[in-house]
Amino acid sequence: MRALIQRVIDASVTVDDCITGQIGPGLLILVCAMQGDEEASAEKLAARIGKLRIFRDDAGKMNRSLLDTGGKALVVSQFTLAADTRSGNRPGFSAAAPPDQGRALYEHFAHSLRDLGITVATGEFGADMQVALTNSGPVTIWMDTADRG
């Protein structure tokens, strides 16, 4: 699975003029299930993100995790993280998991974060979403559970 993680002061996702998920301080996590991913991939990614030390400690160093701070997570499905831009002007998305599998892994990822004790809000899988955020830092990190070359 792939994720783009942004440390935020606040973030929200809106579908059809209705807010479907909203958080205060924490992480906005854009996530994409890839071909070949399994539930173990979602669990591994959730565990890594929950323990990722990108929040400031009392000395101002990035030394605390989402679990340490009690921050929240806003998880948004983002199949375009699978974009292949190596040729032409139009990205290809064939590396993304099929929609049914993508939805199941997206939901399992959010559930795995909740199992760690993290409060999770979500977007709506497959919907046209508007995402708003105030990035803190800015801190933006790319993660992938597999070495895809």
XYZ file of N, CA, C and O in Angstrom, residues 23-144:
488
model
N -10.819 16.434 11.359
C -9.970 16.249 12.533
C -9.299 17.555 12.908
O -9.202 18.476 12.098
N -8.812 17.591 14.129
C -7.926 18.652 14.595
C -6.498 18.176 14.377
O -6.211 17.516 13.381
N -5.599 18.453 15.311
C -4.201 18.069 15.132
C -4.027 16.565 14.915
O -4.665 15.754 15.585
N -3.168 16.230 13.950
C -2.911 14.826 13.664
C -2.348 14.649 12.278
O -1.513 15.436 11.830
N -2.837 13.605 11.594
C -2.338 13.265 10.267
C -3.463 13.148 9.260
O -4.478 12.496 9.531
N -3.262 13.750 8.098
C -4.081 13.475 6.920
C -3.340 12.384 6.177
O -2.155 12.551 5.841
N -4.005 11.252 5.942
C -3.368 10.117 5.288
C -4.112 9.807 4.001
O -5.251 9.338 4.032
N -3.467 10.096 2.864
C -4.002 9.708 1.561
C -3.455 8.315 1.297
O -2.238 8.105 1.357
N -4.331 7.345 1.027
C -3.898 5.952 0.934
C -4.419 5.283 -0.330
O -5.528 5.569 -0.785
N -3.568 4.400 -0.897
C -3.898 3.690 -2.130
C -3.497 2.229 -1.993
O -2.332 1.930 -1.693
N -4.440 1.336 -2.236
C -4.129 -0.091 -2.305
C -3.604 -0.402 -3.696
O -4.157 0.053 -4.694
N -2.539 -1.181 -3.748
C -1.884 -1.515 -5.004
C -2.147 -2.980 -5.352
O -2.512 -3.780 -4.485
N -1.941 -3.328 -6.625
C -2.050 -4.720 -7.054
C -1.169 -5.573 -6.151
O -0.025 -5.217 -5.881
N -1.697 -6.683 -5.670
C -0.916 -7.598 -4.851
C -0.938 -7.304 -3.369
O -0.433 -8.101 -2.573
N -1.494 -6.170 -2.964
C -1.578 -5.867 -1.533
C -2.589 -6.787 -0.864
O -3.556 -7.232 -1.489
N -2.354 -7.052 0.413
C -3.235 -7.898 1.218
C -3.520 -7.186 2.529
O -2.961 -6.123 2.804
N -4.355 -7.785 3.364
C -4.668 -7.189 4.659
C -3.409 -6.946 5.481
O -3.312 -5.948 6.192
N -2.431 -7.838 5.365
C -1.176 -7.658 6.096
C -0.482 -6.360 5.683
O 0.173 -5.710 6.507
N -0.621 -5.960 4.410
C -0.040 -4.697 3.938
C -0.692 -3.519 4.647
O -0.010 -2.576 5.066
N -2.006 -3.568 4.782
C -2.742 -2.493 5.455
C -2.345 -2.416 6.931
O -2.155 -1.318 7.477
N -2.219 -3.561 7.569
C -1.841 -3.602 8.983
C -0.422 -3.081 9.189
O -0.153 -2.327 10.129
N 0.491 -3.473 8.296
C 1.884 -3.022 8.380
C 1.970 -1.506 8.213
O 2.661 -0.826 8.977
N 1.252 -0.978 7.232
C 1.271 0.461 6.994
C 0.680 1.219 8.176
O 1.237 2.225 8.622
N -0.429 0.735 8.716
C -1.054 1.389 9.873
C -0.092 1.422 11.063
O 0.052 2.451 11.734
N 0.574 0.297 11.323
C 1.505 0.229 12.449
C 2.668 1.197 12.255
O 3.076 1.888 13.201
N 3.198 1.257 11.035
C 4.317 2.168 10.766
C 3.897 3.625 10.939
O 4.629 4.428 11.514
N 2.723 3.963 10.433
C 2.258 5.347 10.534
C 1.956 5.722 11.980
O 2.284 6.818 12.425
N 1.337 4.827 12.709
C 1.021 5.114 14.113
C 2.248 5.405 14.946
O 2.207 6.195 15.897
N 3.385 4.778 14.602
C 4.628 4.924 15.361
C 5.605 5.928 14.750
O 6.667 6.182 15.314
N 5.247 6.491 13.597
C 6.137 7.417 12.893
C 6.349 8.676 13.728
O 5.387 9.396 14.035
N 7.592 8.952 14.072
C 7.902 10.070 14.968
C 8.122 11.354 14.171
O 9.244 11.696 13.816
N 7.021 12.069 13.928
C 7.103 13.316 13.152
C 6.441 14.493 13.865
O 6.255 15.550 13.274
N 6.126 14.301 15.154
C 5.567 15.389 15.954
C 6.635 15.883 16.921
O 7.448 15.095 17.417
N 6.612 17.162 17.187
C 7.643 17.775 18.029
C 7.504 17.368 19.499
O 6.395 17.310 20.032
N 8.663 17.152 20.120
C 8.697 16.929 21.567
C 8.911 18.280 22.253
O 8.898 19.329 21.600
N 9.140 18.267 23.563
C 9.316 19.520 24.313
C 10.553 20.292 23.881
O 10.623 21.503 24.074
N 11.521 19.609 23.282
C 12.737 20.265 22.809
C 12.606 20.748 21.362
O 13.552 21.290 20.801
N 11.428 20.533 20.751
C 11.198 20.986 19.392
C 11.667 20.019 18.320
O 11.634 20.346 17.143
N 12.117 18.833 18.730
C 12.586 17.834 17.757
C 11.444 16.904 17.376
O 10.575 16.603 18.195
N 11.464 16.442 16.127
C 10.448 15.477 15.681
C 10.782 14.133 16.332
O 11.611 13.377 15.814
N 10.147 13.879 17.459
C 10.492 12.712 18.260
C 9.266 12.016 18.841
O 9.407 11.089 19.629
N 8.065 12.474 18.459
C 6.842 11.886 19.003
C 5.966 11.384 17.861
O 5.942 11.957 16.780
N 5.231 10.325 18.148
C 4.355 9.710 17.150
C 2.905 10.136 17.360
O 2.569 10.760 18.370
N 2.069 9.742 16.435
C 0.630 9.976 16.571
C 0.113 9.296 17.842
O -0.701 9.857 18.569
N 0.624 8.108 18.109
C 0.233 7.396 19.329
C 0.684 8.149 20.574
O -0.047 8.192 21.572
N 1.871 8.754 20.536
C 2.385 9.506 21.679
C 1.574 10.772 21.943
O 1.378 11.156 23.091
N 1.136 11.424 20.875
C 0.478 12.725 21.019
C -1.028 12.627 21.220
O -1.654 13.599 21.635
N -1.604 11.469 20.890
C -3.057 11.353 20.960
C -3.743 12.061 19.813
O -4.947 12.326 19.863
N -2.996 12.355 18.755
C -3.569 13.010 17.583
C -4.532 12.096 16.843
O -4.592 10.888 17.089
N -5.259 12.674 15.921
C -6.262 11.945 15.143
C -5.762 11.727 13.713
O -4.792 12.338 13.290
N -6.458 10.852 12.988
C -6.104 10.591 11.589
C -7.339 10.775 10.715
O -8.426 10.327 11.067
N -7.145 11.450 9.596
C -8.166 11.540 8.561
C -7.650 10.718 7.391
O -6.616 11.034 6.809
N -8.342 9.614 7.085
C -7.905 8.679 6.054
C -8.776 8.877 4.817
O -10.004 8.774 4.882
N -8.100 9.136 3.691
C -8.787 9.427 2.441
C -8.252 8.493 1.355
O -7.040 8.419 1.146
N -9.147 7.794 0.665
C -8.722 6.926 -0.432
C -8.227 7.793 -1.590
O -8.826 8.813 -1.916
N -7.118 7.369 -2.204
C -6.481 8.191 -3.234
C -5.817 7.277 -4.258
O -4.611 7.071 -4.234
N -6.611 6.714 -5.180
C -6.060 5.775 -6.146
C -5.018 6.409 -7.053
O -4.177 5.724 -7.626
N -5.017 7.732 -7.159
C -4.046 8.380 -8.038
C -2.621 8.283 -7.496
O -1.673 8.605 -8.226
N -2.428 7.800 -6.268
C -1.073 7.547 -5.778
C -0.417 6.403 -6.553
O 0.792 6.214 -6.487
N -1.206 5.652 -7.303
C -0.684 4.564 -8.130
C -0.247 5.051 -9.510
O 0.146 4.248 -10.353
N -0.303 6.344 -9.753
C -0.023 6.894 -11.081
C 1.343 6.488 -11.609
O 2.351 6.576 -10.913
N 1.352 6.041 -12.845
C 2.587 5.761 -13.574
C 2.745 6.887 -14.585
O 1.955 7.017 -15.520
N 3.764 7.706 -14.387
C 3.981 8.882 -15.239
C 5.257 8.758 -16.062
O 5.777 9.761 -16.547
N 5.736 7.533 -16.238
C 7.014 7.333 -16.930
C 6.952 7.621 -18.419
O 7.989 7.875 -19.035
N 5.775 7.547 -19.021
C 5.718 7.830 -20.461
C 4.432 8.565 -20.792
O 3.412 8.395 -20.133
N 4.506 9.387 -21.813
C 3.327 10.129 -22.253
C 2.941 11.224 -21.284
O 3.623 11.505 -20.312
N 1.808 11.838 -21.577
C 1.326 12.950 -20.773
C 0.126 12.590 -19.904
O -0.341 13.419 -19.134
N -0.367 11.366 -20.064
C -1.515 10.938 -19.272
C -1.062 9.797 -18.356
O -0.585 8.771 -18.820
N -1.212 9.973 -17.034
C -0.775 8.913 -16.125
C -1.635 7.658 -16.266
O -2.823 7.736 -16.582
N -1.022 6.516 -16.024
C -1.743 5.247 -15.998
C -1.943 4.810 -14.561
O -1.114 5.092 -13.691
N -3.025 4.109 -14.304
C -3.359 3.711 -12.938
C -3.547 2.208 -12.796
O -4.151 1.733 -11.841
N -3.009 1.436 -13.742
C -3.225 -0.009 -13.720
C -2.554 -0.702 -12.546
O -2.893 -1.839 -12.219
N -1.625 -0.039 -11.863
C -0.970 -0.644 -10.703
C -1.845 -0.602 -9.451
O -1.561 -1.285 -8.467
N -2.924 0.187 -9.486
C -3.834 0.250 -8.335
C -4.634 -1.049 -8.247
O -4.905 -1.705 -9.250
N -5.006 -1.404 -7.038
C -5.851 -2.577 -6.838
C -7.216 -2.333 -7.478
O -7.664 -1.181 -7.582
N -7.913 -3.393 -7.908
C -9.271 -3.224 -8.426
C -10.166 -2.588 -7.353
O -9.910 -2.733 -6.152
N -11.227 -1.882 -7.766
C -12.050 -1.135 -6.815
C -12.559 -1.936 -5.610
O -12.484 -1.446 -4.473
N -13.062 -3.140 -5.799
C -13.579 -3.913 -4.652
C -12.475 -4.229 -3.659
O -12.660 -4.108 -2.444
N -11.319 -4.631 -4.167
C -10.188 -4.934 -3.296
C -9.660 -3.647 -2.662
O -9.310 -3.627 -1.479
N -9.593 -2.574 -3.442
C -9.135 -1.290 -2.930
C -9.994 -0.799 -1.774
O -9.472 -0.330 -0.762
N -11.308 -0.928 -1.935
C -12.224 -0.503 -0.873
C -11.997 -1.336 0.394
O -11.910 -0.793 1.500
N -11.904 -2.651 0.235
C -11.725 -3.530 1.393
C -10.418 -3.209 2.124
O -10.388 -3.163 3.365
N -9.342 -2.972 1.374
C -8.056 -2.676 2.007
C -8.037 -1.283 2.635
O -7.443 -1.086 3.700
N -8.687 -0.334 1.999
C -8.829 1.013 2.572
C -9.557 0.937 3.915
O -9.107 1.506 4.915
N -10.650 0.212 3.940
C -11.422 0.063 5.182
C -10.618 -0.702 6.236
O -10.657 -0.363 7.423
N -9.872 -1.722 5.801
C -9.058 -2.493 6.750
C -7.932 -1.625 7.319
O -7.606 -1.728 8.508
N -7.360 -0.775 6.492
C -6.324 0.151 6.959
C -6.882 1.075 8.044
O -6.274 1.225 9.110
N -8.035 1.680 7.789
C -8.651 2.576 8.780
C -8.970 1.809 10.056
O -8.731 2.306 11.172
N -9.482 0.599 9.919
C -9.791 -0.244 11.086
C -8.515 -0.578 11.864
O -8.513 -0.579 13.109
N -7.428 -0.847 11.150
C -6.151 -1.172 11.801
C -5.626 0.014 12.606
O -5.059 -0.173 13.694
N -5.796 1.241 12.103
C -5.428 2.425 12.881
C -6.285 2.524 14.142
O -5.774 2.815 15.229
N -7.579 2.267 13.999
C -8.471 2.306 15.170
C -8.055 1.267 16.201
O -8.116 1.523 17.414
N -7.640 0.086 15.730
C -7.201 -0.972 16.643
C -5.985 -0.553 17.460
O -5.747 -1.085 18.544
N -5.202 0.400 16.938
C -4.049 0.923 17.675
C -4.464 1.946 18.732
O -3.633 2.386 19.520
N -5.729 2.343 18.716
C -6.218 3.344 19.657
C -6.266 4.745 19.086
O -6.455 5.714 19.826
N -6.111 4.866 17.784
C -6.128 6.168 17.123
C -7.559 6.492 16.686
O -8.247 5.637 16.128
N -7.997 7.707 16.955
C -9.297 8.172 16.481
C -9.175 8.454 14.988
O -8.285 9.203 14.563
N -10.076 7.843 14.200
C -9.989 7.921 12.746
C -11.281 8.486 12.156
O -12.372 8.029 12.490
N -11.138 9.471 11.284
C -12.232 9.957 10.443
C -11.865 9.560 9.018
O -10.689 9.341 8.711
N -12.862 9.456 8.148
C -12.586 9.012 6.783
C -13.313 9.868 5.758
O -14.276 10.566 6.073
N -12.835 9.710 4.534
C -13.545 10.235 3.383
C -14.540 9.172 2.942
O -14.904 8.286 3.713
N -14.955 9.251 1.683
C -15.901 8.280 1.124
C -15.249 7.631 -0.088
O -14.966 8.310 -1.084
N -14.990 6.340 -0.004
C -14.273 5.628 -1.060
C -14.966 5.837 -2.407
O -16.178 5.683 -2.540
N -14.188 6.202 -3.412
C -14.692 6.344 -4.773
C -15.462 7.616 -5.060
O -15.878 7.844 -6.192
N -15.652 8.456 -4.057
C -16.424 9.683 -4.251
C -15.523 10.806 -4.763
O -14.295 10.758 -4.631
N -16.136 11.817 -5.341
C -15.451 13.048 -5.703
C -15.378 13.877 -4.423
O -16.401 14.376 -3.946
N -14.188 13.964 -3.849
C -14.022 14.597 -2.536
C -13.229 15.890 -2.651
O -12.352 16.012 -3.505
N -13.521 16.809 -1.776
C -12.736 18.012 -1.610
C -12.054 17.897 -0.251
O -12.726 17.712 0.767
N -10.725 18.004 -0.264
C -9.944 17.856 0.961
C -9.342 19.208 1.310
O -8.702 19.850 0.465
N -9.536 19.625 2.549
C -8.963 20.874 3.042
C -8.043 20.541 4.209
O -8.348 19.649 5.004
N -6.921 21.248 4.281
C -5.994 20.990 5.375
C -5.137 22.202 5.660
O -4.940 23.056 4.789
N -4.663 22.252 6.888
C -3.627 23.196 7.265
C -2.430 22.343 7.641
O -2.423 21.705 8.690
N -1.447 22.287 6.727
C -0.269 21.468 6.927
C 0.588 22.115 8.007
O 0.768 23.330 8.023
N 1.107 21.318 8.900
C 1.938 21.798 10.000
C 3.394 21.509 9.695
O 3.798 20.358 9.567
N 4.183 22.548 9.552
C 5.607 22.364 9.318
C 6.119 23.129 8.112
O 6.874 24.048 8.245
N 5.818 22.743 6.909
C 5.030 21.595 6.479
C 5.818 20.284 6.612
O 7.033 20.261 6.430
N 5.099 19.233 6.967
C 5.676 17.894 7.017
C 4.812 17.002 6.139
O 3.620 16.837 6.400
N 5.417 16.462 5.082
C 4.739 15.566 4.158
C 5.677 14.406 3.870
O 6.825 14.629 3.469
N 5.186 13.180 4.076
C 6.020 11.984 3.944
C 5.327 10.952 3.090
O 4.126 10.696 3.242
N 6.104 10.308 2.205
C 5.630 9.245 1.314
C 6.029 7.918 1.921
O 7.165 7.735 2.346
N 5.089 6.956 1.959
C 5.399 5.601 2.440
C 4.831 4.575 1.468
O 3.782 4.786 0.877
N 5.531 3.458 1.339
C 5.091 2.354 0.494
C 5.505 1.069 1.204
O 6.657 0.953 1.642
